[in-house]
Amino acid sequence: MSRRRRRINMPRQGVPVTTARDVAQDPSRGRRFNIKTEVVVVGSGAAGSVVAHELARAGHEVLVLEAGRYYPSSQFTEHLGDTINEVYKDQASQLNSTADVLFVEGACIGGSTVIGACVMHRPPNSLLEGWSERHGLDQMTPEKLAPLYDEIGEEQFVHLNEAHEINATAHKVIQGCEHMGFRWRPVTRNVRRCALTGHCLAGCKPDRKMSALVTHLPWAVGYGAELYADTHVTRVRIENNRATGVDAVVRDPDTGDTVAEMRVDAQVVVSAGGAIQTPLLLQRSQAPDFSGELGRNLALQPFTQVLAEFPEELYGFRGALVGVQVDEFLESDGFLFYSALAEPEQLMAQGDQGVGADHINFMLRYKHLAGLNAFSIDDGRGSVSWDGGVNDGRQIIRWNPSRKEFNRIKQSASLAARIFFSAGAKRVYMPTYQRLEVDSVFDLDKTMDEVDYGLRGMYTFRSNSFSPQGTCRMGSERSRAVVNPNGELFDVAGLFVADASLFPEPMAAAPHWTVQVLAKHVARRIEARRSSLFI
Amino acid sequence: MSSSESPARTEAVRQAAPLSRLTRRRFLRYGLIGSAALAAAAAGSFAILRRSPVDAIPVAEGIRNLGAGEYHLFRRAIEVLLPTAGTALTPVEEVPVLANIDHMMGLLPAHVRQELGTGLALFDNAAVVSGFHGRRFVDLDDQAAVDYFDAWSRGHSIQRALNTVIKQFVYTAYWREPETWPPVEFDGPVSDDWGLDYLGNAPLPREDQA
Ligand SMILES: Cc1cc2nc3c(=O)[nH]c(=O)nc-3n(C[C@H](O)[C@H](O)[C@H](O)COP(=O)(O)OP(=O)(O)OC[C@H]3O[C@@H](n4cnc5c(N)ncnc54)[C@H](O)[C@@H]3O)c2cc1C
């Protein structure tokens, strides 16, 4: 018998969310309150929203707890600084332990999907075949996952960029690739009638981007799921090797003051806090870690932005943010390139932008610039760990490039520079901590030799990570993986992971689509085991 | 006698000596700014390396998170990094750069904030001993200050880190303000100007509608 829930009215705009302010103004709850539900989902981003929709649709009582605030699109200002203050994790200052790699994540209802660049990349079959063969993941073959990719593709309105979605920056990349004979193609994106505002990273005000804010979350609410914002889950409660719920604190998002403490009793706990926060939550909860892999295998997918100056005015910051990708080197070297030019404030995080008059001249040539984001695969050697007590500890992200990874970053940045020189760039700005400009392709190698690996590759390239992954890897062997092929922790019944932490090995492609596919897979496995998981 | 041979310089060099003894191992063990903090602690205090006339200038009202030394450092860094006078850029005096930096500082986690404070003191005071005429950064003339930034951008890891942090605070604090955009023709918000319609929530997937 189908338990599918009857749909209630799905909101046409926005999502009903209980916020810290609502909790504070409701005297019936007091400073401590309990909630009982069947499923509690930690995090409302790419993975959490899909799980919430799937399980609510299947008839379960679903509660989603999100640490970040509710920032509906009606409040978006198309101003990156405002958005960073409101919804970027730690106001976009989340760094590794040596403070030279920036980890950018969304922390709001909708998670990173709200500020994502809309690229939806379906990885090559070879990637999924490798995952499935090397990690005993029979369900992860390209054939078995294909229907899930198709479903997410349809739900997310994924389409190939049309001609009007290819801006001047992208055209320069195409030109360069054509001269070099490199394979390029328009990117596929999750946008409905893109309005070409170029403000993807500040949230899509006219609701064209298919973020979780306008897709899986309102759909989940339509089936009765409940959402709390400003609610940080501190611990999963585990009794006799079974998850029994979570503890959380509701905090005023402006002051950080605790408004209330919440205890949730649930039959199933799904952690979807992202690849940095999920392992930290499990470590704080003292979840058993037989393999010793919890929080390890962190891959970053580091990327740098290479800027090029052209004689003509391009206004390369206008139009769709990401137009084309260069995937010539994806399978051979693990490099992927996306055309995109950052807005002025973000540009400052991409390289050394000069001093004084030099900086001013650089910015006055902003409309002559084009940008190419050079992603290179890393080896998944990083880690995240929680240091200290549940309430007073802090996170530590460890990642510095090995010599091999450093060389890959260097090579990908050099390739991006070559593409621009082939398109007629008169100067290329390298994404390094030291100021490096190159005025001719013949000087490129010599200039790049100035970037020396030095001490653990620190403070060499201005690497960013938008796509951390792999910290609770999935696999069939308890001695090598954190979660089993269903996404459930090996030694804790009813505790699932559904987010980017699941990736068994680093991937070179943009991960959003795959994260949502794995989340759907985990939700379907939970539903398939309904009789043993739910009373 | 050149200032580089003065007794003050000799004393400054002596006090800052522990910095040069930073070993690779210690650096790795204590983290980046942490090792600068160790050097600072060992040297006594950077604040006493050389007094500056700017120390007597009061901190502007409304500054909540920057210490006096940091305030003067950023005030000087803004002048050096953004000499907008006579250029097409929005005059730096018309943009709340210092207030924005102060605000950003207030958002940093406590341990990062503490380490950064030490790093900033290091940046200011190291100019006394590193061939810049025995003066703190806040007292360098414009060209020397530009050269100082350039030298640090090519220096060792700690120097590259601090060079970057200071520039990024200043430039971000400037470029995040909408009044700085017209001269570089960045459009800023467009949806309302273009009269875009808001699509609201996406329709339920086909499977749900069945
Ligand atoms: C600026 C930016 C641009 C990107 N662009 C692209 C792109 O174009 N294409 C692409 O494929 N990928 C892109 N990505 C990456 C992609 O968004 C992520 O891979 C994906 O969102 C990961 O999904 P997730 O569910 O693991 O985490 P997220 O979507 O980040 O969601 C995690 C959520 O959990 C919440 N949370 C964490 N811990 C707790 C806790 N303890 N209690 C309660 N809540 C918690 C967080 O606040 C957050 O909202 C981008 C990422 C960023 C930051």
XYZ file of C-alpha atoms and ligand atoms in Angstrom, chain A residues 41-49 65-69 87-89 103-121 190 200-201 231-235 248 271-278 281 284 301 322 338 346 375 465-469 498-501 503 509-516, ligand 1:
131
model
C 17.640 15.886 8.179
C 20.659 17.965 9.180
C 21.291 20.652 6.563
C 19.029 21.950 3.799
C 21.475 22.204 0.880
C 21.844 20.198 -2.296
C 21.595 16.834 -0.542
C 19.367 17.639 2.453
C 16.672 19.200 0.278
C 17.290 21.575 10.677
C 19.492 24.218 9.070
C 22.245 26.086 10.903
C 22.144 29.085 8.584
C 19.501 31.729 8.280
C 24.602 33.417 3.872
C 28.241 32.480 3.235
C 29.702 30.254 5.932
C 36.675 27.037 1.521
C 33.528 28.729 0.352
C 30.197 27.241 1.391
C 26.632 28.405 1.739
C 25.135 28.411 5.230
C 21.460 29.193 4.798
C 18.182 27.547 3.907
C 19.142 25.962 0.576
C 22.850 25.669 1.469
C 25.420 26.140 -1.278
C 22.792 25.765 -4.015
C 21.661 29.330 -3.259
C 25.049 30.771 -4.226
C 26.105 28.133 -6.760
C 27.283 28.994 -10.249
C 24.585 26.739 -11.826
C 26.956 24.359 -13.593
C 25.537 20.835 -13.721
C 28.074 18.330 -14.904
C 20.149 24.361 -13.802
C 24.694 33.787 -9.480
C 27.109 33.999 -6.550
C 19.311 25.728 14.204
C 22.746 24.227 14.581
C 22.845 20.496 15.269
C 25.546 19.957 17.852
C 25.336 16.199 18.261
C 20.577 21.334 18.507
C 23.356 14.140 7.961
C 23.550 16.456 4.952
C 25.684 19.248 6.387
C 28.262 19.084 3.578
C 31.715 17.516 3.427
C 33.241 19.809 6.046
C 30.441 19.844 8.628
C 29.117 16.285 8.447
C 29.164 16.493 13.562
C 31.419 15.539 18.052
C 38.814 20.260 -6.267
C 29.451 30.506 -16.720
C 34.995 27.095 -16.822
C 35.430 38.682 -5.484
C 39.984 23.246 -11.676
C 37.519 25.234 -2.885
C 33.816 25.424 -3.675
C 33.388 21.674 -3.714
C 34.891 19.807 -0.761
C 34.113 16.105 -0.816
C 23.669 11.883 2.135
C 25.940 14.759 1.076
C 29.220 15.441 -0.736
C 31.122 13.604 2.015
C 32.247 10.525 -2.631
C 33.662 17.258 -12.592
C 31.438 19.865 -10.915
C 29.754 17.840 -8.164
C 26.270 19.315 -7.632
C 24.429 16.906 -9.932
C 26.210 13.871 -8.487
C 25.621 15.041 -4.897
C 21.903 15.166 -5.609
C 29.948 29.684 -4.445
C 29.729 28.260 -4.878
C 29.498 27.970 -6.211
C 29.314 26.654 -6.619
N 29.022 26.395 -7.918
C 28.841 25.121 -8.325
C 28.501 24.829 -9.664
O 28.329 25.717 -10.491
N 28.354 23.521 -10.015
C 28.530 22.499 -9.120
O 28.406 21.340 -9.503
N 28.833 22.760 -7.842
C 28.975 24.034 -7.421
N 29.268 24.294 -6.116
C 29.393 23.158 -5.194
C 28.027 22.608 -4.781
O 27.197 23.679 -4.411
C 28.215 21.650 -3.621
O 29.022 20.573 -4.063
C 26.903 21.078 -3.091
O 26.013 22.096 -2.728
C 27.195 20.209 -1.894
O 25.976 19.803 -1.340
P 25.867 19.424 0.194
O 24.453 19.050 0.444
O 26.928 18.454 0.500
O 26.236 20.761 0.999
P 25.579 22.186 0.978
O 24.758 22.410 -0.234
O 26.673 23.147 1.247
O 24.575 22.181 2.211
C 24.981 21.957 3.534
C 24.034 22.707 4.482
O 24.088 22.110 5.761
C 24.092 23.111 6.756
N 24.726 22.554 7.966
C 26.005 22.156 8.100
N 26.227 21.694 9.342
C 25.065 21.797 10.001
C 24.676 21.493 11.345
N 25.548 20.959 12.222
N 23.409 21.753 11.715
C 22.510 22.256 10.818
N 22.853 22.576 9.544
C 24.100 22.343 9.142
C 24.904 24.214 6.112
O 24.641 25.457 6.752
C 24.442 24.169 4.667
O 23.333 25.012 4.456
C 29.404 25.602 -5.681
C 29.635 25.893 -4.340
C 29.794 27.205 -3.927
C 30.035 27.490 -2.481
